[in-house]
Short mmCIF file of C-alpha atoms in Angstrom, two decimals:
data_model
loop_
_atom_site.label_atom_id
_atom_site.label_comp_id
_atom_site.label_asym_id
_atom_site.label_seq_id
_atom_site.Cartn_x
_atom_site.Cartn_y
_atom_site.Cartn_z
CA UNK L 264 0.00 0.00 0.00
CA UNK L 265 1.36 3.67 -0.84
CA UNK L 266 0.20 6.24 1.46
CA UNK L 267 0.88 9.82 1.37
CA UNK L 268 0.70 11.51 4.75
CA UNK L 269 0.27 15.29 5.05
CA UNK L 270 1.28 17.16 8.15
CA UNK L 271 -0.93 20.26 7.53
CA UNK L 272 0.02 23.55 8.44
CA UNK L 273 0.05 27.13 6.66
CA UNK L 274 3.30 28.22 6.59
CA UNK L 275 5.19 24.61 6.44
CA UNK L 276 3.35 21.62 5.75
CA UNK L 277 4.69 18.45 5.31
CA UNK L 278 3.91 15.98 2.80
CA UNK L 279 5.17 12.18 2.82
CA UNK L 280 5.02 9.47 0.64
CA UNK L 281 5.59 5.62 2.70
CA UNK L 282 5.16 1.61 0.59
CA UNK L 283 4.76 -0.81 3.48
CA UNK L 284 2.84 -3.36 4.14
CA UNK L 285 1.06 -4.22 8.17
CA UNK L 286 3.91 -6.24 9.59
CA UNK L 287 6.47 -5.04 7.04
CA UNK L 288 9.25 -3.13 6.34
CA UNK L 289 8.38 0.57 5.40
CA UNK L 290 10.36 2.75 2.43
CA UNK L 291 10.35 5.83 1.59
CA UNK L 292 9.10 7.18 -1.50
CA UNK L 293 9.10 10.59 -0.99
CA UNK L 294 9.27 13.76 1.43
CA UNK L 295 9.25 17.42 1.33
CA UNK L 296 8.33 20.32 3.45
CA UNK L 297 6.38 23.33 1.55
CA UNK L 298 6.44 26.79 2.67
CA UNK L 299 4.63 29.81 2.52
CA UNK L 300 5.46 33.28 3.58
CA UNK L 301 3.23 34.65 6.21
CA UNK L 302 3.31 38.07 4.36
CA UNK L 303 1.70 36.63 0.93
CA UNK L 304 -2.42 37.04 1.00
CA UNK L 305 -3.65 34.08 2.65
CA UNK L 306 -5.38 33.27 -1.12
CA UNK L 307 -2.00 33.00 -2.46
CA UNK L 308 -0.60 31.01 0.49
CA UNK L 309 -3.59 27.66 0.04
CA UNK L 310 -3.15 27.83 -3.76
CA UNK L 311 0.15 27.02 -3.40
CA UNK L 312 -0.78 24.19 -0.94
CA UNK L 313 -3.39 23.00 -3.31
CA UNK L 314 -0.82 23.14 -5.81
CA UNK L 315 1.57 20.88 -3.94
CA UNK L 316 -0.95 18.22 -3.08
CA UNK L 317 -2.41 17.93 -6.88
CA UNK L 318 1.40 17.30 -7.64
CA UNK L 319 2.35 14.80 -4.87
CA UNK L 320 -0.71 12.52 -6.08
CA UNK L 321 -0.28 12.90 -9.66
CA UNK L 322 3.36 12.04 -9.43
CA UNK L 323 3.09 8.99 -6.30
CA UNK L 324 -0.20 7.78 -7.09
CA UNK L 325 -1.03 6.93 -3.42
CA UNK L 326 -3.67 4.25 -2.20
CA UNK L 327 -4.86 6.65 0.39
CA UNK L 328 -3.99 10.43 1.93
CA UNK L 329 -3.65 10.00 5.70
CA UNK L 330 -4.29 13.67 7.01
CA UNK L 331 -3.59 14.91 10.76
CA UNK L 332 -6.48 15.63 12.39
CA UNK L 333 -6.48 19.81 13.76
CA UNK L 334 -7.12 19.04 17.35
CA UNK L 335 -8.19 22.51 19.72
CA UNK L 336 -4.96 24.87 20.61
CA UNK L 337 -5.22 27.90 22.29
CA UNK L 338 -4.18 30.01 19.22
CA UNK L 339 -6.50 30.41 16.82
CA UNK L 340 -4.56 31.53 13.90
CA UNK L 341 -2.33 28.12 14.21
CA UNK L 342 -5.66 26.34 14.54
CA UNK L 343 -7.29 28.16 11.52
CA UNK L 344 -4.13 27.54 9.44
CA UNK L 345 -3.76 23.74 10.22
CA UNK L 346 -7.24 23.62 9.54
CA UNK L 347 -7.25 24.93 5.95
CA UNK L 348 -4.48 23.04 4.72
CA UNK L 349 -6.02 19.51 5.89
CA UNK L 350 -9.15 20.44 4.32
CA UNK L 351 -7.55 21.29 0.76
CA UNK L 352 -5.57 17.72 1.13
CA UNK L 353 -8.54 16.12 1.96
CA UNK L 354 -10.50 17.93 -0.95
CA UNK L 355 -7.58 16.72 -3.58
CA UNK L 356 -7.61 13.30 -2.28
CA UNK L 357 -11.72 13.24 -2.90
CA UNK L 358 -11.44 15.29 -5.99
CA UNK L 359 -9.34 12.32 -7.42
CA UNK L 360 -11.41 9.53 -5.51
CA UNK L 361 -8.59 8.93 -3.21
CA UNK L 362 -9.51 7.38 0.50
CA UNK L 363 -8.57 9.72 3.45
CA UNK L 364 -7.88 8.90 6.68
CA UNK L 365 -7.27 11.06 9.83
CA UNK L 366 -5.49 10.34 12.54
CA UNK L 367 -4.70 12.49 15.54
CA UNK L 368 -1.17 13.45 17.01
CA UNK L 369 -1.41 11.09 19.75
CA UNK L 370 -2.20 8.31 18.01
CA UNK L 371 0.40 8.92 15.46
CA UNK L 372 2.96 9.12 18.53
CA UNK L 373 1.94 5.81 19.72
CA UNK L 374 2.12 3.83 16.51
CA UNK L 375 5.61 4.89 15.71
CA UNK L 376 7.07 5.40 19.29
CA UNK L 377 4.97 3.32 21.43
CA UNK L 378 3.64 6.57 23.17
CA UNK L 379 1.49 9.10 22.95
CA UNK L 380 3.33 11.59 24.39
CA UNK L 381 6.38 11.55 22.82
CA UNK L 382 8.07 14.53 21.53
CA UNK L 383 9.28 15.77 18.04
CA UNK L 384 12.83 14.44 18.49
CA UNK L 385 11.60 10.84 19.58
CA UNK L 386 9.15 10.49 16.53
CA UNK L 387 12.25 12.00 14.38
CA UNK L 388 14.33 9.21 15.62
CA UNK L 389 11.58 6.39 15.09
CA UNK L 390 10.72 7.61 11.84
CA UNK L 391 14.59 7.72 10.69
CA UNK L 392 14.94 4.06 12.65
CA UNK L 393 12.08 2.94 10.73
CA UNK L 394 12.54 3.85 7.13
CA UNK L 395 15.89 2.96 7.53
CA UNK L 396 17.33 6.64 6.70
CA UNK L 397 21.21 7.75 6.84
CA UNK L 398 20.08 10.97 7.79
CA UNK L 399 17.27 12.40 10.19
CA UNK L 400 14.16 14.26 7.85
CA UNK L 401 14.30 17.83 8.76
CA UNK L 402 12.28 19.70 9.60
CA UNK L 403 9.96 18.29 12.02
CA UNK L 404 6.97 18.35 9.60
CA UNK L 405 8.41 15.91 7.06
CA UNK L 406 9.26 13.43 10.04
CA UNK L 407 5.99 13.86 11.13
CA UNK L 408 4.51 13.37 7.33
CA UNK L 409 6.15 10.15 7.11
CA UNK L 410 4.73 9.21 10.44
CA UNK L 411 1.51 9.97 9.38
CA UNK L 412 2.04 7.63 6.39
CA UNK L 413 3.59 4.98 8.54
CA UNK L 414 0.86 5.01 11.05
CA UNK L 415 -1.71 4.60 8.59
CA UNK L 416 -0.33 1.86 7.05
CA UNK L 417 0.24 0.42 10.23
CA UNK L 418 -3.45 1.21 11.88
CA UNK L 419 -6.19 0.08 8.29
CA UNK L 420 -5.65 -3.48 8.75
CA UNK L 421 -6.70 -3.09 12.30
CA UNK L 422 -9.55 -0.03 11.31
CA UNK L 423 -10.69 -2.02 8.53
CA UNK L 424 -11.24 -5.34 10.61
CA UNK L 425 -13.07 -3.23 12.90
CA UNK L 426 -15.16 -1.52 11.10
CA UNK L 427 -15.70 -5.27 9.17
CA UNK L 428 -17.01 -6.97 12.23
CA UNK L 429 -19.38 -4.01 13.53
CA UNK L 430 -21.20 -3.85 10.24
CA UNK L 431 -21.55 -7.61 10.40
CA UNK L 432 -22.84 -7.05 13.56
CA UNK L 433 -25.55 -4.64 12.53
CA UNK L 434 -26.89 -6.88 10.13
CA UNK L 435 -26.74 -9.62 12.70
CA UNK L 436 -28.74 -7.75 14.98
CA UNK L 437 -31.02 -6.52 11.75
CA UNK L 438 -31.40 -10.34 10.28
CA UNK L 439 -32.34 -11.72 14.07
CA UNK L 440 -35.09 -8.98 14.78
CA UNK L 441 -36.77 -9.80 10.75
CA UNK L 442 -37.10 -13.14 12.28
CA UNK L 443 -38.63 -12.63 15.40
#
């Protein structure tokens, strides 16, 4: 599976691109970090976003877009930012037919470091460990792209088994009440 993981934000935003299969050996694809300068009109700043996302999934084809989900901070503007750069990935995955997934910061912390909580230099490290890297990806939003890719590819087995066995259940439970 080939996911490209997106580590939104407004003024860098990481995008990776991760092969790997559940249980597997991950590589690396692809990685970069794109900017845009706060002083540029804010219509300017997402088309060049937009711009970099069309790209990334022309050029790596991915299976699905895994997408950090903007969890509540205290500053807005950061917030608002994160916000509209996940929604235009999510919009070019859909506008292509491409699955999305979200996944929130702690998760993505567990599945590559076994915690939650762990900081920006521990996921570095994992995510270097991991893909098997000479060198560390810098800055911290392209580590954290690739561990959005590696923690989807790492979670849908697991989602998708779920998600298997509760609608199986609802038409259990809907089969056993037509027969009462």
């Amino acid at each position: 599976m080939r996911v490209l993981g997106v580590d939104p934000g407004l003024t860098r935003c990481g995008i990776g691109v991760v092969d790997g299969e559940s249980g597997r050996p991950c590589n690396l694809v692809h990685v970069e970090v794109v900017g845009t300068a706060a002083g540029c009109e804010i219509g300017e700043r997402l088309l060049r976003l937009e711009d970099a996302f069309a790209r990334a999934i022309e050029t790596y084809s991915p299976d699905v877009v895994a997408v950090e989900r903007v969890f509540s901070q205290h500053n807005v503007r950061t917030v608002m930012g994160t916000a509209q750069a996940g929604a235009l990935a999510l919009a070019a995955a859909a506008r292509r037919g491409i699955p999305v997934a979200m996944h929130t910061p702690s998760e993505v912390k567990a599945a590559v470091t076994g915690s939650g909580r762990a900081d920006k230099h521990q996921v570095t490290a994992m995510v270097t460990r991991l893909l098997r890297l000479p060198v560390s990806p810098t800055p911290a939003d392209a580590a954290d792209a690739l561990a959005l890719a590696i923690c989807h590819l790492w979670r849908a087995p697991a989602q998708s088994a779920l998600a298997a066995a509760v609608r199986a259940a609802k038409v259990s439970r809907v089969t056993a009440r037509s027969d009462t």
